[in-house]
Amino acid sequence: MRHHDIVIVGGGPAGLAAAVAAKKAGITDILILERDNVLGGILNQCIHNGFGLHTFKEELTGPEYAARYIARVEEEQIPYCLNTIVADITRDRQVTYINREEGLVTIRAGAVILAMGCRERPRGALNTPGYRPAGIYSAGTAQRLMNIEGYLVGKEAVILGSGDIGLIMARRMTLEGAKVKAVAEIMPYSGGLKRNIVQCLDDYGIPLKLSHTVVNIHGKDRLTGVTIAEVDANRNPIPGTEEYYSCDTLLLSVGLIPENELSKGAGISLNRVTSGPNVNDRLETEAEGIYACGNVLHVHDLVDFVSQEAALAGQNAAEYVMGQNAAQAAGHTIPLVAADGVRYTVPQFLETAGMRDSVTVRFRVADVYKDRYISVYYDDKRISRTKKKVLAPGEMEQVVLTKKSLTEYPQTERITIRTEVE
């Protein structure tokens, strides 16, 4: 059986950043497995700008950002397989993949990095009544058809959901001459970044209808229109609030789901909130030597944070292969608890013996909050608090925990991150 020190599943922004970091950390035997015919992942169809402000200190389009990392992979001569489907991963790090050139292959890895990204939530999850006419697309599919294949998917559109892809597609369709009549969002707040609401909707006069959803789809062969209604606090449509919009296209931007079928197949437990693996501060899953990063771990808002997280996973995987972090197994495990408006944390626990000098903990809040504090508690002792004018679910937040602060409270049994009014 063939062996590689590190096998990376996914050649998108997370996989590329992890590979570069692992190579810089001293590992030369790395293999990237990518199912598409090019590296770069979803970035290849994101032709809008706004990428790279944190990583490269300049504004890039998605393909430009991907090209920077692809160039690094090429410079480091890191091998990769394209048009390759990973069929199975085991807890002892056997990876089975298939492609046209090699057929079915099983290899053993010193460490595995999961970087499969995420997929869009389909219409079937929405239980919207009506036929299945042509003209209904997920926002990401429409983005690929327009930006890579060169097709205009429709001339009159309604968008359900205010995730970032949906907001960006509202602007994209408008720029191509289509009329976007409304963006309906079932929640009382948008799921996208504030800057995308301003730049993609407000600047083009596209209405955002919060606490609204599509309650009926009209048309049998081709979509002819949709009915939108207001919803109550329980997200149930309010009778008498229905509005009909004629349109030939409905885009669905109703959330992203980490692509974790391979993780489940390896027996790795998934977090019920993020749908990604539970990991420690080294981004290692409960399966020793298997790491996770990027959108397969939790859905990010900025690709720059994906790259930062993936670089950490690559460095940690390299250290694992070289036997430099074996001491963490004997360390004290401290769970991280999300409370009072914080939905989840990544990582979910710390291993104190192998902890770096600082650990960045990322999380999202459950609702829109104004003038609140983000507080960190070691057991019942508040260690830090940061005032925030606005907290929103569409924007990822973070706190930094230091090893020095934990040494001052060596008996800490749990770390809680919460929002507080006072």
PDB file of C-alpha atoms in Angstrom, residues 12-14 40-69 143 147 164-165 168-169 171-172 193 195-196 199-200 256 295 300-308:
ATOM      1  CA  GLY A  12     -10.060  24.640  -2.591  1.00  0.00           C
ATOM      2  CA  PRO A  13      -8.783  27.567  -0.515  1.00  0.00           C
ATOM      3  CA  ALA A  14      -8.568  25.488   2.673  1.00  0.00           C
ATOM      4  CA  GLY A  40      -9.265  26.601  -6.430  1.00  0.00           C
ATOM      5  CA  GLY A  41     -12.653  25.251  -5.428  1.00  0.00           C
ATOM      6  CA  ILE A  42     -15.608  27.616  -5.204  1.00  0.00           C
ATOM      7  CA  LEU A  43     -13.359  30.658  -5.649  1.00  0.00           C
ATOM      8  CA  ASN A  44     -13.184  30.016  -9.389  1.00  0.00           C
ATOM      9  CA  GLN A  45     -16.797  31.092  -9.834  1.00  0.00           C
ATOM     10  CA  CYS A  46     -16.643  34.031  -7.395  1.00  0.00           C
ATOM     11  CA  ILE A  47     -15.603  36.696  -9.893  1.00  0.00           C
ATOM     12  CA  HIS A  48     -16.568  39.582  -7.603  1.00  0.00           C
ATOM     13  CA  ASN A  49     -13.927  41.389  -5.552  1.00  0.00           C
ATOM     14  CA  GLY A  50     -13.533  41.685  -1.786  1.00  0.00           C
ATOM     15  CA  PHE A  51     -11.160  38.764  -1.222  1.00  0.00           C
ATOM     16  CA  GLY A  52      -7.676  38.954   0.254  1.00  0.00           C
ATOM     17  CA  LEU A  53      -7.924  42.107   2.361  1.00  0.00           C
ATOM     18  CA  HIS A  54      -6.591  40.290   5.427  1.00  0.00           C
ATOM     19  CA  THR A  55      -4.276  37.793   3.744  1.00  0.00           C
ATOM     20  CA  PHE A  56      -2.687  39.892   0.994  1.00  0.00           C
ATOM     21  CA  LYS A  57      -3.620  43.418   2.157  1.00  0.00           C
ATOM     22  CA  GLU A  58      -5.239  44.105  -1.215  1.00  0.00           C
ATOM     23  CA  GLU A  59      -8.617  43.526  -2.810  1.00  0.00           C
ATOM     24  CA  LEU A  60      -8.796  40.552  -5.174  1.00  0.00           C
ATOM     25  CA  THR A  61     -11.445  38.580  -7.035  1.00  0.00           C
ATOM     26  CA  GLY A  62     -12.022  34.949  -6.108  1.00  0.00           C
ATOM     27  CA  PRO A  63     -10.026  33.540  -9.072  1.00  0.00           C
ATOM     28  CA  GLU A  64      -7.174  35.958  -8.325  1.00  0.00           C
ATOM     29  CA  TYR A  65      -7.093  34.852  -4.681  1.00  0.00           C
ATOM     30  CA  ALA A  66      -7.107  31.185  -5.713  1.00  0.00           C
ATOM     31  CA  ALA A  67      -4.365  31.828  -8.281  1.00  0.00           C
ATOM     32  CA  ARG A  68      -2.056  33.181  -5.556  1.00  0.00           C
ATOM     33  CA  TYR A  69      -2.301  29.910  -3.617  1.00  0.00           C
ATOM     34  CA  GLN A 143     -23.404  31.645 -10.057  1.00  0.00           C
ATOM     35  CA  ASN A 147     -19.723  33.163 -14.302  1.00  0.00           C
ATOM     36  CA  ASP A 164     -23.927  36.065   0.985  1.00  0.00           C
ATOM     37  CA  ILE A 165     -24.131  34.078  -2.265  1.00  0.00           C
ATOM     38  CA  ILE A 168     -24.019  38.714  -4.506  1.00  0.00           C
ATOM     39  CA  MET A 169     -26.168  37.025  -7.168  1.00  0.00           C
ATOM     40  CA  ARG A 171     -26.171  42.257  -7.926  1.00  0.00           C
ATOM     41  CA  ARG A 172     -24.714  39.916 -10.547  1.00  0.00           C
ATOM     42  CA  LEU A 193     -22.448  40.397   5.655  1.00  0.00           C
ATOM     43  CA  ARG A 195     -21.313  45.166   3.353  1.00  0.00           C
ATOM     44  CA  ASN A 196     -23.044  42.796   0.914  1.00  0.00           C
ATOM     45  CA  GLN A 199     -23.303  46.944  -1.998  1.00  0.00           C
ATOM     46  CA  CYS A 200     -25.564  44.296  -3.566  1.00  0.00           C
ATOM     47  CA  LEU A 256     -24.663  26.013   3.537  1.00  0.00           C
ATOM     48  CA  ASN A 295     -15.991  25.304   5.525  1.00  0.00           C
ATOM     49  CA  HIS A 300     -17.002  30.984   7.250  1.00  0.00           C
ATOM     50  CA  ASP A 301     -17.878  34.473   6.054  1.00  0.00           C
ATOM     51  CA  LEU A 302     -14.400  35.439   4.766  1.00  0.00           C
ATOM     52  CA  VAL A 303     -12.017  33.247   2.790  1.00  0.00           C
ATOM     53  CA  ASP A 304      -9.107  34.985   4.539  1.00  0.00           C
ATOM     54  CA  PHE A 305     -10.161  33.288   7.790  1.00  0.00           C
ATOM     55  CA  VAL A 306     -10.412  29.964   5.940  1.00  0.00           C
ATOM     56  CA  SER A 307      -6.788  30.357   4.859  1.00  0.00           C
ATOM     57  CA  GLN A 308      -5.633  31.267   8.379  1.00  0.00           C
TER      58      GLN A 308
END
